[in-house]
Coordinates of C-alpha atoms in Angstrom, one line a residue:
M1 CA 3.1 35.0 22.2
T2 CA 6.6 34.0 23.2
K3 CA 7.2 33.2 26.8
G4 CA 10.5 33.6 28.6
R5 CA 12.1 32.6 31.9
L6 CA 12.8 35.4 34.4
H7 CA 15.3 35.3 37.2
S8 CA 14.5 38.7 38.8
I9 CA 13.9 42.4 38.2
E10 CA 15.8 45.4 39.4
T11 CA 14.2 48.8 39.3
F12 CA 16.0 52.2 39.3
G13 CA 19.2 50.5 38.2
A14 CA 22.1 53.0 37.8
V15 CA 25.0 50.8 36.9
D16 CA 23.7 48.7 33.9
G17 CA 24.0 51.2 31.1
P18 CA 23.3 55.0 30.8
G19 CA 20.6 56.7 32.8
I20 CA 18.1 55.1 35.1
R21 CA 17.1 51.6 34.0
T22 CA 14.8 48.7 34.7
V23 CA 16.9 45.6 34.6
F24 CA 15.4 42.2 33.7
F25 CA 17.6 39.3 34.6
L26 CA 16.7 36.4 32.3
Q27 CA 17.2 32.8 33.4
G28 CA 19.8 30.5 31.8
C29 CA 23.5 30.7 31.1
P30 CA 25.9 28.3 29.4
A31 CA 29.0 29.8 31.1
R32 CA 30.2 28.9 34.6
C33 CA 32.3 32.0 35.4
Q34 CA 34.3 31.5 38.5
Y35 CA 33.2 34.9 39.9
C36 CA 29.6 34.7 38.8
H37 CA 27.3 36.5 41.3
N38 CA 24.1 34.9 40.0
P39 CA 24.8 31.1 40.0
D40 CA 21.1 30.6 40.6
S41 CA 20.5 32.0 37.1
W42 CA 22.5 29.2 35.4
L43 CA 19.8 26.6 34.9
A44 CA 17.4 27.2 32.0
D45 CA 14.4 25.8 34.0
G46 CA 15.0 28.0 37.0
G47 CA 13.2 31.3 37.8
R48 CA 9.6 31.7 36.6
D49 CA 7.6 32.1 33.4
V50 CA 7.2 35.6 32.1
E51 CA 5.3 37.0 29.1
I52 CA 6.1 40.0 27.0
D53 CA 3.1 42.0 28.4
E54 CA 4.6 41.8 31.9
I55 CA 8.0 43.0 30.7
V56 CA 6.4 46.0 29.0
A57 CA 4.1 46.8 31.9
R58 CA 6.9 46.7 34.4
A59 CA 9.2 48.7 32.1
R60 CA 6.5 51.4 31.6
R61 CA 6.4 52.2 35.3
G62 CA 9.9 53.6 35.0
I63 CA 9.1 55.9 32.0
P64 CA 9.0 59.1 34.3
Y65 CA 12.5 58.4 35.5
Y66 CA 14.3 57.2 32.3
G67 CA 14.8 60.6 30.8
D68 CA 16.7 60.8 27.5
D69 CA 19.3 58.1 28.4
G70 CA 17.5 55.4 30.5
G71 CA 15.4 52.5 29.6
V72 CA 15.6 48.7 29.9
T73 CA 18.6 46.4 30.3
F74 CA 18.4 42.7 29.7
S75 CA 20.9 40.8 31.8
G76 CA 21.1 37.4 33.3
G77 CA 22.2 34.7 33.2
E78 CA 22.9 35.2 29.5
P79 CA 20.0 37.0 27.8
L80 CA 21.0 35.8 24.3
V81 CA 20.1 32.2 25.4
Q82 CA 16.5 33.3 25.2
G83 CA 17.0 34.9 21.8
Q84 CA 13.4 34.8 20.4
F85 CA 11.9 36.1 23.6
L86 CA 14.6 38.7 23.9
L87 CA 13.9 39.9 20.3
D88 CA 10.2 40.0 20.8
A89 CA 10.5 41.9 24.1
I90 CA 12.9 44.5 22.7
E91 CA 10.5 45.1 19.8
A92 CA 7.5 45.4 22.1
L93 CA 9.4 47.8 24.3
K94 CA 10.4 49.9 21.3
A95 CA 6.7 50.1 20.3
S96 CA 6.1 51.7 23.7
G97 CA 8.9 54.2 23.2
I98 CA 11.4 52.4 25.5
G99 CA 14.9 51.6 24.4
S100 CA 16.8 48.4 25.4
I101 CA 20.3 47.3 26.1
I102 CA 21.7 43.7 26.1
D103 CA 24.2 42.8 28.8
T104 CA 26.1 39.8 27.3
S105 CA 29.0 37.7 28.4
G106 CA 29.9 36.8 24.8
T107 CA 29.5 33.1 25.6
Y108 CA 26.5 32.2 23.5
L109 CA 25.1 32.8 20.0
D110 CA 22.3 31.2 18.0
E111 CA 20.1 32.0 15.0
Y112 CA 18.2 34.7 16.9
S113 CA 21.2 36.6 18.4
E114 CA 22.0 38.9 15.5
A115 CA 18.4 40.1 15.1
A116 CA 18.2 40.7 18.9
I117 CA 21.4 42.7 18.8
A118 CA 20.3 44.7 15.8
A119 CA 17.0 45.6 17.5
S120 CA 18.8 46.8 20.7
D121 CA 20.2 50.2 21.3
M122 CA 23.6 49.1 22.5
L123 CA 25.5 46.3 24.3
L124 CA 27.3 45.9 27.6
L125 CA 30.0 43.4 26.7
D126 CA 31.9 41.5 29.5
I127 CA 35.3 40.5 28.0
K128 CA 36.0 37.9 30.7
H129 CA 39.7 37.4 29.6
V130 CA 41.7 38.3 26.5
D131 CA 43.6 35.1 26.4
P132 CA 41.7 32.2 24.8
E133 CA 43.0 29.6 27.2
Q134 CA 42.4 31.7 30.3
F135 CA 38.9 32.6 28.9
E136 CA 38.0 28.9 28.8
I137 CA 39.4 28.2 32.3
L138 CA 37.5 31.2 33.7
T139 CA 34.2 30.6 32.0
G140 CA 34.1 27.0 30.8
R141 CA 33.4 28.3 27.3
D142 CA 35.4 28.7 24.1
Q143 CA 36.4 32.2 23.3
S144 CA 35.5 31.8 19.6
T145 CA 31.9 32.7 20.5
L146 CA 33.1 36.1 21.8
I147 CA 35.1 36.7 18.6
A148 CA 32.0 35.9 16.5
L149 CA 29.9 38.3 18.6
I150 CA 32.5 41.0 18.0
E151 CA 32.2 40.5 14.3
I152 CA 28.4 40.9 14.6
I153 CA 28.9 44.1 16.6
N154 CA 31.2 45.6 14.0
R155 CA 29.0 44.6 11.1
L156 CA 26.0 46.2 12.8
E157 CA 28.0 49.2 14.1
K158 CA 26.3 48.7 17.4
P159 CA 27.6 50.9 20.3
V160 CA 29.3 49.0 23.1
W161 CA 30.3 49.5 26.7
V162 CA 33.2 47.1 27.4
R163 CA 33.4 45.7 30.9
Q164 CA 36.2 43.7 32.5
V165 CA 36.2 42.2 36.0
I166 CA 39.5 42.7 37.7
L167 CA 40.6 40.0 40.2
P168 CA 43.4 40.5 42.7
G169 CA 46.5 38.5 41.8
Y170 CA 45.0 37.3 38.5
N171 CA 44.6 40.2 36.0
D172 CA 45.3 43.3 38.1
T173 CA 48.5 44.2 36.4
P174 CA 49.6 46.9 33.9
E175 CA 50.6 44.1 31.5
Y176 CA 47.1 42.7 31.5
I177 CA 45.6 46.2 30.9
E178 CA 47.9 46.6 27.9
S179 CA 46.7 43.2 26.5
L180 CA 43.1 44.4 27.1
N181 CA 43.9 47.6 25.2
E182 CA 45.2 45.5 22.3
F183 CA 42.2 43.2 22.4
M184 CA 39.8 46.1 22.3
T185 CA 41.2 47.3 19.0
R186 CA 39.1 44.5 17.5
I187 CA 35.9 46.4 18.4
R188 CA 35.2 49.5 16.3
T189 CA 32.3 50.9 18.3
I190 CA 33.4 51.2 21.9
D191 CA 31.8 54.2 23.7
K192 CA 33.0 53.4 27.2
V193 CA 35.3 50.9 29.1
E194 CA 34.5 49.9 32.7
L195 CA 36.9 48.0 35.0
L196 CA 34.8 46.3 37.6
G197 CA 36.4 45.2 40.9
Y198 CA 35.9 41.6 42.0
H199 CA 33.8 41.1 45.1
N200 CA 32.9 37.9 47.1
M201 CA 29.4 38.9 48.2
A202 CA 27.9 35.9 46.2
E203 CA 29.9 33.3 48.1
S204 CA 27.0 32.5 50.4
K205 CA 24.8 31.8 47.4
Y206 CA 27.1 29.0 46.3
E207 CA 26.9 27.5 49.8
K208 CA 23.1 27.6 49.7
L209 CA 23.0 25.9 46.3
G210 CA 25.6 23.3 47.3
L211 CA 28.1 24.6 44.7
K212 CA 31.8 24.9 45.2
Y213 CA 33.0 28.5 45.1
R214 CA 36.3 28.2 43.3
L215 CA 37.6 31.6 44.3
A216 CA 37.2 31.1 48.1
G217 CA 39.7 33.1 50.0
M218 CA 40.2 35.8 47.3
K219 CA 39.9 39.2 48.8
P220 CA 37.7 41.9 47.1
M221 CA 39.5 44.2 44.7
S222 CA 41.0 47.4 46.1
A223 CA 39.2 50.5 44.9
E224 CA 42.5 52.4 44.9
R225 CA 44.2 49.7 42.8
L226 CA 41.3 49.7 40.4
K227 CA 41.5 53.4 40.0
E228 CA 45.2 53.2 39.2
L229 CA 44.6 50.5 36.6
N230 CA 41.9 52.6 35.0
K231 CA 44.5 55.1 34.1
G232 CA 46.0 52.6 31.7
I233 CA 42.9 52.1 29.7
K234 CA 43.1 53.3 26.1
Y235 CA 40.4 53.0 23.4
E236 CA 39.2 55.0 20.4
R237 CA 36.0 54.7 18.5
K238 CA 36.8 54.1 14.9

């Protein structure tokens, strides 16, 4: 049976997809996003070994609370890095009557990715940045992977919640929101768009890991400003 690497588990998650969810944060990520709040999930050999049976057993504990909308979310790290394990876990959960969501940064694809996406119920897709150059500066990865992922989403007609982190003085302008609106016309199956305000709560993690926090000094995003920017979001499922 396929083994994976697990960073952590969150129970009763209410912000990682619809309903109440058990969130499995898988280990390993190729991106180095400047505002990442889980830098300890980057290395593929971090975390601990986990088997499919444990994933299913932990997820089943939440069945009384999932209702019609809840289930499991695989986050990270970047869950698609562990494509075979992710696919096997989603299929095992489905056999137990539990649905799964993949929370992806659009920074990694391999030969298992499309099958895992096809088996999932929906995706949470973090856009990072609409401009290819800024995308690479922000994540250390080429935006072409995100574009290829969007092509898979459209081909599979997979429902998507789009997420965009908003950073003060960086992309917190009406002009950026308009460019985001334009970018999102590439995705035909958007059900929801979430603007997420930047916070610096992970800064201490970087210090403990001996890593430089490149956004040191940036203040958290204003909730009032975020609410105002949300008014400019436009999308239509096609």
